[in-house]
CSV table of C-alpha atoms in Angstrom, one decimal:
chain,number,residue,atom,x,y,z
Y,20,MET,CA,-157.7,80.3,-128.3
Y,21,GLN,CA,-154.4,80.8,-130.1
Y,22,THR,CA,-153.6,78.6,-133.1
Y,23,THR,CA,-150.2,78.0,-134.7
Y,24,THR,CA,-149.6,77.7,-138.4
Y,25,ARG,CA,-146.8,75.4,-139.4
Y,26,ARG,CA,-145.2,75.6,-142.9
Y,27,LEU,CA,-143.2,72.6,-144.1
Y,28,ALA,CA,-141.6,71.9,-147.5
Y,29,VAL,CA,-142.9,68.5,-148.4
Y,30,ALA,CA,-141.4,68.1,-151.9
Y,31,ASP,CA,-139.5,69.6,-154.7
Y,32,THR,CA,-141.9,71.7,-156.9
Y,33,GLY,CA,-140.2,70.6,-160.1
Y,34,TYR,CA,-142.3,68.6,-162.6
Y,35,HIS,CA,-142.0,66.7,-165.9
Y,36,CYS,CA,-143.4,68.8,-168.8
Y,37,THR,CA,-146.0,66.8,-170.8
Y,38,ASP,CA,-147.6,69.6,-173.0
Y,39,PHE,CA,-146.8,73.1,-173.9
Y,40,SER,CA,-147.5,75.8,-176.5
Y,41,VAL,CA,-145.1,78.6,-177.3
Y,42,ASN,CA,-147.6,80.6,-179.3
Y,43,GLU,CA,-150.4,80.4,-176.7
Y,44,ASP,CA,-148.0,80.7,-173.7
Y,45,TRP,CA,-149.1,77.7,-171.6
Y,46,ILE,CA,-147.5,74.6,-170.1
Y,47,GLN,CA,-148.6,71.4,-168.4
Y,48,GLY,CA,-146.6,68.9,-166.3
Y,49,GLU,CA,-146.9,66.3,-163.6
Y,50,ASN,CA,-145.0,64.7,-160.8
Y,51,THR,CA,-145.4,62.6,-157.7
Y,52,PHE,CA,-143.8,62.6,-154.3
Y,53,ASN,CA,-143.8,60.6,-151.0
Y,54,TYR,CA,-143.9,62.3,-147.6
Y,55,THR,CA,-144.3,61.0,-144.1
Y,56,PHE,CA,-146.5,63.4,-142.0
Y,57,PRO,CA,-145.7,63.7,-138.3
Y,58,ASP,CA,-149.3,63.2,-137.3
Y,59,GLU,CA,-152.8,62.4,-138.7
Y,60,GLY,CA,-153.6,66.0,-139.6
Y,61,PRO,CA,-155.6,67.2,-141.4
Y,62,TRP,CA,-152.8,68.9,-143.4
Y,63,LEU,CA,-153.2,71.5,-146.1
Y,64,ILE,CA,-150.8,71.0,-149.1
Y,65,SER,CA,-150.6,73.9,-151.5
Y,66,TYR,CA,-148.6,74.7,-154.7
Y,67,SER,CA,-148.6,78.3,-156.0
Y,68,GLY,CA,-146.8,80.3,-158.6
Y,69,CYS,CA,-147.0,83.2,-161.1
Y,70,CYS,CA,-148.8,83.7,-163.3
Y,71,TRP,CA,-152.0,83.0,-165.2
Y,72,ILE,CA,-151.7,84.0,-168.9
Y,73,SER,CA,-153.7,87.0,-170.0
Y,74,LEU,CA,-157.4,86.2,-169.3
Y,75,THR,CA,-160.6,87.7,-170.6
Y,76,ASN,CA,-162.2,87.3,-167.2
Y,77,GLY,CA,-159.4,88.8,-165.2
Y,78,GLY,CA,-157.3,87.0,-162.6
Y,79,ASN,CA,-154.0,87.5,-164.3
Y,80,GLY,CA,-152.1,87.2,-161.0
Y,81,ASN,CA,-150.8,84.2,-159.1
Y,82,TRP,CA,-152.4,80.7,-159.3
Y,83,LEU,CA,-152.9,78.3,-156.4
Y,84,LEU,CA,-153.6,74.6,-156.1
Y,85,SER,CA,-154.3,72.9,-152.8
Y,86,THR,CA,-155.4,69.6,-151.3
Y,87,THR,CA,-156.2,68.3,-147.8
Y,88,VAL,CA,-154.4,65.3,-146.4
Y,89,ASN,CA,-156.5,63.7,-143.7
Y,90,LEU,CA,-155.0,60.6,-142.1
Y,91,THR,CA,-157.7,60.2,-139.4
Y,92,ILE,CA,-159.8,57.0,-139.3
Y,93,ARG,CA,-163.2,57.6,-140.9
Y,94,HIS,CA,-166.2,56.9,-138.7
Y,95,ASP,CA,-168.3,55.4,-141.5
Y,96,ASN,CA,-165.9,52.6,-142.7
Y,97,GLY,CA,-163.1,52.5,-140.1
Y,98,LYS,CA,-160.4,53.2,-142.8
Y,99,ILE,CA,-158.1,56.1,-143.6
Y,100,ASN,CA,-159.7,58.4,-146.1
Y,101,SER,CA,-158.8,58.4,-149.8
Y,102,SER,CA,-159.0,61.8,-151.3
Y,103,PRO,CA,-160.8,62.3,-154.7
Y,104,ILE,CA,-158.7,62.1,-157.8
Y,105,SER,CA,-159.4,64.1,-161.0
Y,106,ALA,CA,-157.6,65.2,-164.1
Y,107,THR,CA,-158.6,66.8,-167.4
Y,108,SER,CA,-157.2,68.4,-170.5
Y,109,PRO,CA,-155.5,71.7,-169.6
Y,110,ILE,CA,-157.2,73.4,-172.5
Y,111,MET,CA,-160.9,73.3,-173.5
Y,112,ARG,CA,-161.9,75.0,-176.8
Y,113,ILE,CA,-165.4,76.1,-177.5
Y,114,GLN,CA,-167.1,78.0,-180.3
Y,115,ARG,CA,-168.9,81.1,-179.3
Y,116,GLY,CA,-172.7,80.7,-179.6
Y,117,CYS,CA,-172.5,77.0,-179.0
Y,118,PRO,CA,-173.4,75.7,-175.5
Y,119,ARG,CA,-171.0,73.1,-174.1
Y,120,THR,CA,-171.4,70.7,-171.2
Y,121,ILE,CA,-168.3,69.2,-169.5
Y,122,SER,CA,-168.3,66.2,-167.2
Y,123,ILE,CA,-165.5,66.5,-164.6
Y,124,PRO,CA,-163.9,63.0,-164.3
Y,125,ARG,CA,-163.3,62.0,-160.7
Y,126,ARG,CA,-162.5,58.8,-158.8
Y,127,THR,CA,-163.5,58.4,-155.2
Y,128,ARG,CA,-165.2,55.9,-152.9
Y,129,THR,CA,-167.3,58.5,-151.2
Y,130,ALA,CA,-169.9,61.2,-152.2
Y,131,THR,CA,-168.3,64.1,-154.0
Y,132,LYS,CA,-169.2,67.8,-154.3
Y,133,CYS,CA,-167.8,70.2,-156.8
Y,134,ALA,CA,-167.5,73.9,-156.0
Y,135,VAL,CA,-166.8,76.0,-159.1
Y,136,ASP,CA,-165.3,79.4,-159.6
Y,137,GLY,CA,-165.3,81.0,-163.1
Y,138,GLN,CA,-167.4,83.6,-164.8
Y,139,LEU,CA,-167.7,81.4,-167.8
Y,140,VAL,CA,-169.5,78.6,-166.0
Y,141,LEU,CA,-173.2,78.1,-165.2
Y,142,LYS,CA,-173.4,76.3,-161.9
Y,143,GLU,CA,-176.8,74.6,-161.8
Y,144,ASN,CA,-175.5,71.0,-162.0
Y,145,ALA,CA,-172.0,71.6,-160.6
Y,146,VAL,CA,-172.5,70.4,-157.0
Y,147,GLU,CA,-173.7,66.8,-157.0
Y,148,LYS,CA,-173.0,65.7,-160.6
Y,149,CYS,CA,-169.8,67.7,-161.2
Y,150,THR,CA,-171.1,68.7,-164.6
Y,151,LEU,CA,-170.4,72.2,-165.9
Y,152,ARG,CA,-172.5,74.0,-168.5
Y,153,LEU,CA,-170.6,76.8,-170.2
Y,154,HIS,CA,-172.1,80.0,-171.4
Y,155,SER,CA,-172.7,80.0,-175.1
Y,156,ASN,CA,-172.3,83.8,-175.4
Y,157,ALA,CA,-169.0,84.1,-173.4
Y,158,ALA,CA,-166.5,86.7,-174.4
Y,159,LEU,CA,-163.9,85.7,-176.9
Y,160,GLY,CA,-160.5,84.8,-175.5
Y,161,TRP,CA,-159.1,82.8,-172.6
Y,162,HIS,CA,-161.1,82.0,-169.4
Y,163,ALA,CA,-159.9,80.3,-166.2
Y,164,VAL,CA,-162.0,77.7,-164.4
Y,165,ALA,CA,-161.1,76.6,-160.9
Y,166,ILE,CA,-162.8,73.6,-159.3
Y,167,THR,CA,-162.6,72.2,-155.8
Y,168,LEU,CA,-163.7,68.6,-155.3
Y,169,GLU,CA,-164.7,67.6,-151.7
Y,170,ASP,CA,-165.5,64.1,-150.5
Y,171,PHE,CA,-168.0,63.1,-147.9
Y,172,PRO,CA,-169.5,59.9,-146.4
Y,173,ALA,CA,-171.2,57.9,-149.2
Y,174,SER,CA,-174.6,58.4,-147.5
Y,175,THR,CA,-174.4,62.2,-147.6
Y,176,THR,CA,-177.4,63.9,-149.1
Y,177,ASN,CA,-177.2,67.4,-147.6
Y,178,PHE,CA,-173.7,68.7,-148.6
Y,179,GLN,CA,-174.3,72.1,-147.1
Y,180,MET,CA,-174.5,70.7,-143.5
Y,181,ALA,CA,-171.8,68.1,-143.8
Y,182,THR,CA,-168.1,68.5,-143.2
Y,183,PRO,CA,-165.8,67.1,-146.0
Y,184,PHE,CA,-163.1,64.6,-145.2
Y,185,SER,CA,-160.7,66.3,-147.7
Y,186,HIS,CA,-160.5,68.3,-150.9
Y,187,ALA,CA,-158.5,68.5,-154.1
Y,188,SER,CA,-158.2,71.3,-156.7
Y,189,LEU,CA,-158.6,71.1,-160.5
Y,190,GLN,CA,-158.0,74.1,-162.8
Y,191,PHE,CA,-158.0,74.5,-166.6
Y,192,LEU,CA,-158.3,77.1,-169.3
Y,193,VAL,CA,-161.2,77.5,-171.8
Y,194,HIS,CA,-160.6,79.3,-175.1
Y,195,VAL,CA,-163.6,80.8,-176.8
Y,196,SER,CA,-163.2,81.4,-180.5
Y,197,SER,CA,-165.5,82.9,-183.2
Y,198,SER,CA,-166.8,80.9,-186.1
Y,199,SER,CA,-169.6,81.2,-188.6
Y,200,GLY,CA,-170.0,77.4,-188.8
Y,201,PRO,CA,-172.9,75.4,-187.2
Y,202,CYS,CA,-172.5,74.1,-183.6
Y,203,SER,CA,-172.9,70.5,-185.0
Y,204,ARG,CA,-169.6,70.9,-186.8
Y,205,ALA,CA,-167.7,69.3,-183.9
Y,206,PRO,CA,-167.3,65.5,-184.2
Y,207,VAL,CA,-168.8,63.2,-181.6
Y,208,LEU,CA,-167.3,60.0,-180.1
Y,209,THR,CA,-169.0,56.7,-181.1
Y,210,GLY,CA,-168.5,53.0,-181.1
Y,211,GLN,CA,-165.7,51.7,-178.8
Y,212,SER,CA,-164.5,55.2,-177.7
Y,213,PRO,CA,-164.2,55.7,-173.9
Y,214,ASP,CA,-167.2,57.2,-172.1
Y,215,ASP,CA,-167.1,61.0,-171.7
Y,216,GLY,CA,-165.5,61.8,-168.4
Y,217,SER,CA,-164.3,58.3,-167.7
Y,218,CYS,CA,-161.0,57.6,-165.9
Y,219,GLU,CA,-158.6,54.8,-166.8
Y,220,GLU,CA,-155.9,53.7,-164.3
Y,221,VAL,CA,-152.6,52.6,-165.8
Y,222,PRO,CA,-149.9,51.0,-163.7
Y,223,ASP,CA,-146.5,52.8,-163.7
Y,224,GLY,CA,-144.4,51.7,-166.7
Y,225,ASP,CA,-147.3,50.1,-168.6
Y,226,THR,CA,-148.6,51.3,-172.0
Y,227,PHE,CA,-152.3,52.3,-172.3
Y,228,TYR,CA,-154.2,51.3,-175.5
Y,229,SER,CA,-157.6,52.6,-176.5
Y,230,ILE,CA,-159.8,52.7,-179.6
Y,231,ILE,CA,-161.3,56.1,-180.4
Y,232,GLU,CA,-164.0,56.4,-183.0
Y,233,ALA,CA,-165.7,59.6,-184.1
Y,234,LYS,CA,-168.0,60.9,-186.7
Y,235,HIS,CA,-169.2,64.3,-188.0
Y,236,ILE,CA,-172.9,65.1,-187.4
Y,237,ASP,CA,-172.5,68.0,-189.9
Y,238,SER,CA,-173.3,66.4,-193.2
Y,239,SER,CA,-171.3,69.0,-195.2
Y,240,ARG,CA,-168.1,67.7,-193.6
Y,241,ARG,CA,-168.6,64.0,-194.3
């Protein structure tokens, strides 16, 4: 059977810069677009460019983000699928010798699986819980982590045998630095601070307010 691959330009790849660092050579931005697809798909939307900054774990070439648009009616609820949504800080900073666990924020009405690529990451809890545990003895410098979030029917228990409705990509950088201080030096969120990994939805044009409280566990820094 012969298949045909169609390539369509669905949007301008320009974006609004939200964060950047001249010294560290990275930039972050965001944008949205509307597009009417000719059929229900599924369609693969990708965005690629060059290049990753110089990385400790290699991969200094092109980067690629992709997502699946699937407009078919789902068999479990009779509705068009809504792909998972996720966002995180573009930079994670950890101290070498100190283990770090990161909860990947995600919003979806279905079961979600996270597939992880990155030499820095231990994958034991990555699939069902989307929780990443980072190596405490990772090499100093910059590391890239690429995550694919896939959504399934809410009743899914065996992700290996199920076919996902769609997927979305999430990528970020982790910077590992040296320090002689204790691992408890980092502050922890307390009180009315948002939960770790939580997502807040803000309507376009509105202003988001939040109370953030933190304290040092390291008594020498109080």
